[in-house]
């Protein structure tokens, strides 16, 4: 069966840890454990529809009544896509007439999403029933070792980031081996903010071959 979950066994102050990474790992495990025992986030979504000269404009915002597990893991608020206001919205009844004080036009362009992060891939594999908590990391490592995908840092505008070498650090052009001193060593800042799974040309060709042979072979139910 799957191994038991990782949980903290006692409270530990910051000064008991000699290395920053050890403290960050303990802090993350403890916060996740507390979040798993916390209640749900409770919020109300408000949607206001304005009619201006026959054109509809929609404004959506959220009012959080109970932050629940966000108390321990505030970074997960981004996943919920909550639009909280830092100002008080007045009570508006249907049919209320409002004056337009100013207007402007903004032009923006969309950008392609970044490649799947390692955590997103794990979540999707779990949702599709591919592997177990114990075997999923092995499956991911296998496709990396077989060069079907490469692990990269964050990218921009649909382009992959720097390739992350084994050990967790991004590749660099220099030959220095410093650990934070000198021009080549980057110390803690050398670690990427996130790990993204980028398919290689061989991996794409391999998938395309399955699609050409039988498209169902590359679908999650067939593995």
mmCIF file of C-alpha atoms in Angstrom:
data_model
loop_
_atom_site.group_PDB
_atom_site.id
_atom_site.type_symbol
_atom_site.label_atom_id
_atom_site.label_comp_id
_atom_site.label_asym_id
_atom_site.label_seq_id
_atom_site.Cartn_x
_atom_site.Cartn_y
_atom_site.Cartn_z
ATOM 1 C CA UNK A 1 0.000 0.000 0.000
ATOM 2 C CA UNK A 2 0.915 3.668 0.000
ATOM 3 C CA UNK A 3 3.234 4.944 2.744
ATOM 4 C CA UNK A 4 1.695 7.004 5.572
ATOM 5 C CA UNK A 5 1.535 10.783 5.051
ATOM 6 C CA UNK A 6 4.358 12.978 6.267
ATOM 7 C CA UNK A 7 3.263 14.788 9.439
ATOM 8 C CA UNK A 8 5.088 16.823 12.091
ATOM 9 C CA UNK A 9 5.587 14.996 15.400
ATOM 10 C CA UNK A 10 6.375 17.990 17.595
ATOM 11 C CA UNK A 11 6.653 21.760 17.594
ATOM 12 C CA UNK A 12 10.125 23.070 16.804
ATOM 13 C CA UNK A 13 11.319 26.705 16.990
ATOM 14 C CA UNK A 14 13.285 28.293 14.194
ATOM 15 C CA UNK A 15 16.603 28.294 16.085
ATOM 16 C CA UNK A 16 16.650 24.484 16.284
ATOM 17 C CA UNK A 17 17.404 24.291 12.570
ATOM 18 C CA UNK A 18 20.955 24.899 11.399
ATOM 19 C CA UNK A 19 20.025 25.315 7.713
ATOM 20 C CA UNK A 20 17.378 27.488 6.129
ATOM 21 C CA UNK A 21 16.187 24.726 3.793
ATOM 22 C CA UNK A 22 15.494 22.456 6.751
ATOM 23 C CA UNK A 23 13.321 25.121 8.367
ATOM 24 C CA UNK A 24 11.427 25.837 5.150
ATOM 25 C CA UNK A 25 10.695 22.132 4.668
ATOM 26 C CA UNK A 26 9.498 21.753 8.271
ATOM 27 C CA UNK A 27 7.405 24.916 7.973
ATOM 28 C CA UNK A 28 5.770 23.671 4.754
ATOM 29 C CA UNK A 29 4.963 20.217 6.195
ATOM 30 C CA UNK A 30 3.561 21.740 9.392
ATOM 31 C CA UNK A 31 1.428 24.302 7.558
ATOM 32 C CA UNK A 32 0.047 21.625 5.233
ATOM 33 C CA UNK A 33 -0.757 19.415 8.226
ATOM 34 C CA UNK A 34 -2.587 22.252 10.011
ATOM 35 C CA UNK A 35 -4.451 23.097 6.789
ATOM 36 C CA UNK A 36 -5.640 19.484 6.469
ATOM 37 C CA UNK A 37 -7.269 19.812 9.907
ATOM 38 C CA UNK A 38 -8.770 23.227 9.197
ATOM 39 C CA UNK A 39 -12.204 24.011 7.843
ATOM 40 C CA UNK A 40 -13.199 24.977 4.323
ATOM 41 C CA UNK A 41 -12.840 28.470 2.972
ATOM 42 C CA UNK A 42 -16.234 30.181 2.996
ATOM 43 C CA UNK A 43 -16.845 33.080 0.669
ATOM 44 C CA UNK A 44 -19.605 34.737 -1.295
ATOM 45 C CA UNK A 45 -19.266 35.626 -4.950
ATOM 46 C CA UNK A 46 -20.905 38.880 -5.992
ATOM 47 C CA UNK A 47 -21.645 39.620 -9.632
ATOM 48 C CA UNK A 48 -22.716 43.068 -10.785
ATOM 49 C CA UNK A 49 -23.913 43.648 -14.336
ATOM 50 C CA UNK A 50 -23.931 47.222 -15.632
ATOM 51 C CA UNK A 51 -25.657 48.383 -18.793
ATOM 52 C CA UNK A 52 -23.965 51.297 -20.516
ATOM 53 C CA UNK A 53 -25.603 52.381 -23.771
ATOM 54 C CA UNK A 54 -26.746 48.823 -24.469
ATOM 55 C CA UNK A 55 -23.357 47.249 -23.684
ATOM 56 C CA UNK A 56 -23.088 44.945 -20.662
ATOM 57 C CA UNK A 57 -20.118 45.171 -18.297
ATOM 58 C CA UNK A 58 -19.686 42.530 -15.586
ATOM 59 C CA UNK A 59 -17.836 43.052 -12.318
ATOM 60 C CA UNK A 60 -17.171 40.034 -10.084
ATOM 61 C CA UNK A 61 -15.702 40.123 -6.594
ATOM 62 C CA UNK A 62 -15.605 37.864 -3.534
ATOM 63 C CA UNK A 63 -16.233 38.484 0.142
ATOM 64 C CA UNK A 64 -14.488 35.930 2.384
ATOM 65 C CA UNK A 65 -16.380 35.073 5.566
ATOM 66 C CA UNK A 66 -14.053 32.333 6.845
ATOM 67 C CA UNK A 67 -10.498 31.885 5.587
ATOM 68 C CA UNK A 68 -10.398 28.261 6.785
ATOM 69 C CA UNK A 69 -7.270 26.439 5.627
ATOM 70 C CA UNK A 70 -5.932 29.650 4.045
ATOM 71 C CA UNK A 71 -4.914 30.695 7.558
ATOM 72 C CA UNK A 72 -2.121 28.087 7.404
ATOM 73 C CA UNK A 73 -1.523 28.094 3.638
ATOM 74 C CA UNK A 74 -2.240 31.634 2.390
ATOM 75 C CA UNK A 75 -0.499 30.982 -0.955
ATOM 76 C CA UNK A 76 -3.372 28.692 -1.979
ATOM 77 C CA UNK A 77 -5.673 31.693 -2.309
ATOM 78 C CA UNK A 78 -4.231 32.142 -5.795
ATOM 79 C CA UNK A 79 -5.541 28.697 -6.788
ATOM 80 C CA UNK A 80 -9.049 29.695 -5.717
ATOM 81 C CA UNK A 81 -8.844 32.820 -7.898
ATOM 82 C CA UNK A 82 -10.493 34.995 -5.303
ATOM 83 C CA UNK A 83 -10.993 38.634 -6.213
ATOM 84 C CA UNK A 84 -11.097 40.383 -2.865
ATOM 85 C CA UNK A 85 -11.626 44.133 -2.629
ATOM 86 C CA UNK A 86 -9.474 46.402 -0.510
ATOM 87 C CA UNK A 87 -12.314 48.936 -0.449
ATOM 88 C CA UNK A 88 -15.945 48.720 0.586
ATOM 89 C CA UNK A 89 -18.503 48.156 -2.145
ATOM 90 C CA UNK A 90 -21.686 50.166 -1.521
ATOM 91 C CA UNK A 91 -25.035 48.363 -1.484
ATOM 92 C CA UNK A 92 -26.585 48.495 -4.933
ATOM 93 C CA UNK A 93 -30.132 47.459 -5.769
ATOM 94 C CA UNK A 94 -31.266 46.232 -9.168
ATOM 95 C CA UNK A 95 -32.079 49.152 -11.452
ATOM 96 C CA UNK A 96 -29.869 51.633 -9.617
ATOM 97 C CA UNK A 97 -28.686 54.448 -11.889
ATOM 98 C CA UNK A 98 -25.057 55.465 -11.548
ATOM 99 C CA UNK A 99 -23.089 58.317 -13.065
ATOM 100 C CA UNK A 100 -20.004 57.564 -15.140
ATOM 101 C CA UNK A 101 -17.129 59.652 -13.832
ATOM 102 C CA UNK A 102 -14.488 58.552 -16.327
ATOM 103 C CA UNK A 103 -13.697 55.827 -18.842
ATOM 104 C CA UNK A 104 -10.651 54.545 -20.679
ATOM 105 C CA UNK A 105 -9.682 51.826 -23.133
ATOM 106 C CA UNK A 106 -6.998 49.251 -22.416
ATOM 107 C CA UNK A 107 -5.460 47.030 -25.079
ATOM 108 C CA UNK A 108 -3.902 43.770 -23.958
ATOM 109 C CA UNK A 109 -2.751 40.572 -25.606
ATOM 110 C CA UNK A 110 -2.926 37.082 -24.249
ATOM 111 C CA UNK A 111 0.161 35.004 -23.696
ATOM 112 C CA UNK A 112 0.422 31.206 -23.787
ATOM 113 C CA UNK A 113 0.509 29.417 -20.432
ATOM 114 C CA UNK A 114 3.760 28.067 -19.102
ATOM 115 C CA UNK A 115 4.539 24.364 -19.283
ATOM 116 C CA UNK A 116 3.068 22.099 -16.597
ATOM 117 C CA UNK A 117 4.856 22.290 -13.291
ATOM 118 C CA UNK A 118 5.929 19.099 -11.607
ATOM 119 C CA UNK A 119 3.241 19.634 -8.944
ATOM 120 C CA UNK A 120 0.529 20.149 -11.590
ATOM 121 C CA UNK A 121 1.597 16.956 -13.352
ATOM 122 C CA UNK A 122 1.393 15.018 -10.073
ATOM 123 C CA UNK A 123 -2.123 16.386 -9.465
ATOM 124 C CA UNK A 124 -3.298 15.415 -12.954
ATOM 125 C CA UNK A 125 -1.795 11.939 -12.695
ATOM 126 C CA UNK A 126 -3.534 11.479 -9.355
ATOM 127 C CA UNK A 127 -6.858 12.685 -10.816
ATOM 128 C CA UNK A 128 -6.541 10.198 -13.698
ATOM 129 C CA UNK A 129 -5.559 7.335 -11.414
ATOM 130 C CA UNK A 130 -2.083 7.017 -12.938
ATOM 131 C CA UNK A 131 0.221 5.561 -10.310
ATOM 132 C CA UNK A 132 0.101 5.894 -6.531
ATOM 133 C CA UNK A 133 1.604 8.390 -4.106
ATOM 134 C CA UNK A 134 4.638 6.116 -3.908
ATOM 135 C CA UNK A 135 5.036 5.373 -7.632
ATOM 136 C CA UNK A 136 4.192 8.733 -9.262
ATOM 137 C CA UNK A 137 7.655 10.238 -8.580
ATOM 138 C CA UNK A 138 9.218 7.129 -10.157
ATOM 139 C CA UNK A 139 7.060 7.456 -13.283
ATOM 140 C CA UNK A 140 8.056 11.099 -13.656
ATOM 141 C CA UNK A 141 11.737 10.326 -13.138
ATOM 142 C CA UNK A 142 11.531 7.567 -15.768
ATOM 143 C CA UNK A 143 10.324 9.913 -18.519
ATOM 144 C CA UNK A 144 13.059 12.368 -17.539
ATOM 145 C CA UNK A 145 15.781 9.676 -17.587
ATOM 146 C CA UNK A 146 14.530 8.455 -20.979
ATOM 147 C CA UNK A 147 14.725 12.036 -22.315
ATOM 148 C CA UNK A 148 11.028 12.253 -23.156
ATOM 149 C CA UNK A 149 10.858 15.478 -21.145
ATOM 150 C CA UNK A 150 13.327 17.911 -19.621
ATOM 151 C CA UNK A 151 12.886 19.759 -16.342
ATOM 152 C CA UNK A 152 13.175 23.532 -16.750
ATOM 153 C CA UNK A 153 12.672 26.665 -14.720
ATOM 154 C CA UNK A 154 9.879 29.169 -15.393
ATOM 155 C CA UNK A 155 9.584 30.365 -18.997
ATOM 156 C CA UNK A 156 8.102 33.399 -20.703
ATOM 157 C CA UNK A 157 5.806 33.855 -23.717
ATOM 158 C CA UNK A 158 5.517 30.129 -24.369
ATOM 159 C CA UNK A 159 9.275 29.546 -24.305
ATOM 160 C CA UNK A 160 10.835 27.127 -21.867
ATOM 161 C CA UNK A 161 13.079 28.315 -19.076
ATOM 162 C CA UNK A 162 16.605 27.234 -18.280
ATOM 163 C CA UNK A 163 17.166 23.498 -18.016
ATOM 164 C CA UNK A 164 17.491 22.346 -14.405
ATOM 165 C CA UNK A 165 20.370 19.969 -13.933
ATOM 166 C CA UNK A 166 20.267 17.082 -11.479
ATOM 167 C CA UNK A 167 20.564 18.485 -7.995
ATOM 168 C CA UNK A 168 17.881 21.109 -8.517
ATOM 169 C CA UNK A 169 19.931 24.012 -9.871
ATOM 170 C CA UNK A 170 19.596 25.727 -13.214
ATOM 171 C CA UNK A 171 22.322 25.239 -15.787
ATOM 172 C CA UNK A 172 24.660 28.159 -16.272
ATOM 173 C CA UNK A 173 27.081 29.092 -18.981
ATOM 174 C CA UNK A 174 30.131 29.604 -16.796
ATOM 175 C CA UNK A 175 32.466 26.883 -15.556
ATOM 176 C CA UNK A 176 32.794 28.101 -11.994
ATOM 177 C CA UNK A 177 31.941 25.779 -9.134
ATOM 178 C CA UNK A 178 31.635 28.330 -6.373
ATOM 179 C CA UNK A 179 29.006 28.066 -3.666
ATOM 180 C CA UNK A 180 27.964 31.666 -3.467
ATOM 181 C CA UNK A 181 31.286 33.492 -3.703
ATOM 182 C CA UNK A 182 32.753 34.827 -6.886
ATOM 183 C CA UNK A 183 31.116 35.684 -10.151
ATOM 184 C CA UNK A 184 29.909 32.227 -11.153
ATOM 185 C CA UNK A 185 28.389 30.942 -7.910
ATOM 186 C CA UNK A 186 24.832 32.087 -7.330
ATOM 187 C CA UNK A 187 24.174 30.454 -3.962
ATOM 188 C CA UNK A 188 20.542 30.284 -2.896
ATOM 189 C CA UNK A 189 19.355 32.504 -5.742
ATOM 190 C CA UNK A 190 20.502 29.874 -8.232
ATOM 191 C CA UNK A 191 17.553 27.633 -7.383
ATOM 192 C CA UNK A 192 14.552 27.987 -9.734
ATOM 193 C CA UNK A 193 11.218 29.276 -8.483
ATOM 194 C CA UNK A 194 9.389 26.298 -10.023
ATOM 195 C CA UNK A 195 10.075 23.128 -11.997
ATOM 196 C CA UNK A 196 8.336 22.721 -15.347
ATOM 197 C CA UNK A 197 8.055 19.555 -17.441
ATOM 198 C CA UNK A 198 8.924 20.378 -21.061
ATOM 199 C CA UNK A 199 8.444 17.635 -23.685
ATOM 200 C CA UNK A 200 11.525 16.955 -25.785
ATOM 201 C CA UNK A 201 11.471 16.472 -29.586
ATOM 202 C CA UNK A 202 11.851 12.738 -29.008
ATOM 203 C CA UNK A 203 8.977 12.733 -26.511
ATOM 204 C CA UNK A 204 6.737 14.642 -28.919
ATOM 205 C CA UNK A 205 7.655 12.270 -31.758
ATOM 206 C CA UNK A 206 6.966 9.287 -29.549
ATOM 207 C CA UNK A 207 3.519 10.662 -28.640
ATOM 208 C CA UNK A 208 2.787 11.548 -32.273
ATOM 209 C CA UNK A 209 3.621 7.975 -33.284
ATOM 210 C CA UNK A 210 1.076 6.635 -30.808
ATOM 211 C CA UNK A 211 -1.506 9.144 -32.056
ATOM 212 C CA UNK A 212 -0.906 7.992 -35.633
ATOM 213 C CA UNK A 213 -1.015 4.295 -34.707
ATOM 214 C CA UNK A 214 -4.005 4.456 -32.353
ATOM 215 C CA UNK A 215 -5.025 7.687 -30.650
ATOM 216 C CA UNK A 216 -6.387 5.833 -27.620
ATOM 217 C CA UNK A 217 -2.871 4.620 -26.770
ATOM 218 C CA UNK A 218 -1.909 8.119 -25.649
ATOM 219 C CA UNK A 219 -5.046 8.705 -23.557
ATOM 220 C CA UNK A 220 -5.008 8.460 -19.733
ATOM 221 C CA UNK A 221 -7.333 5.393 -19.516
ATOM 222 C CA UNK A 222 -4.784 3.337 -21.521
ATOM 223 C CA UNK A 223 -1.503 2.974 -19.665
#
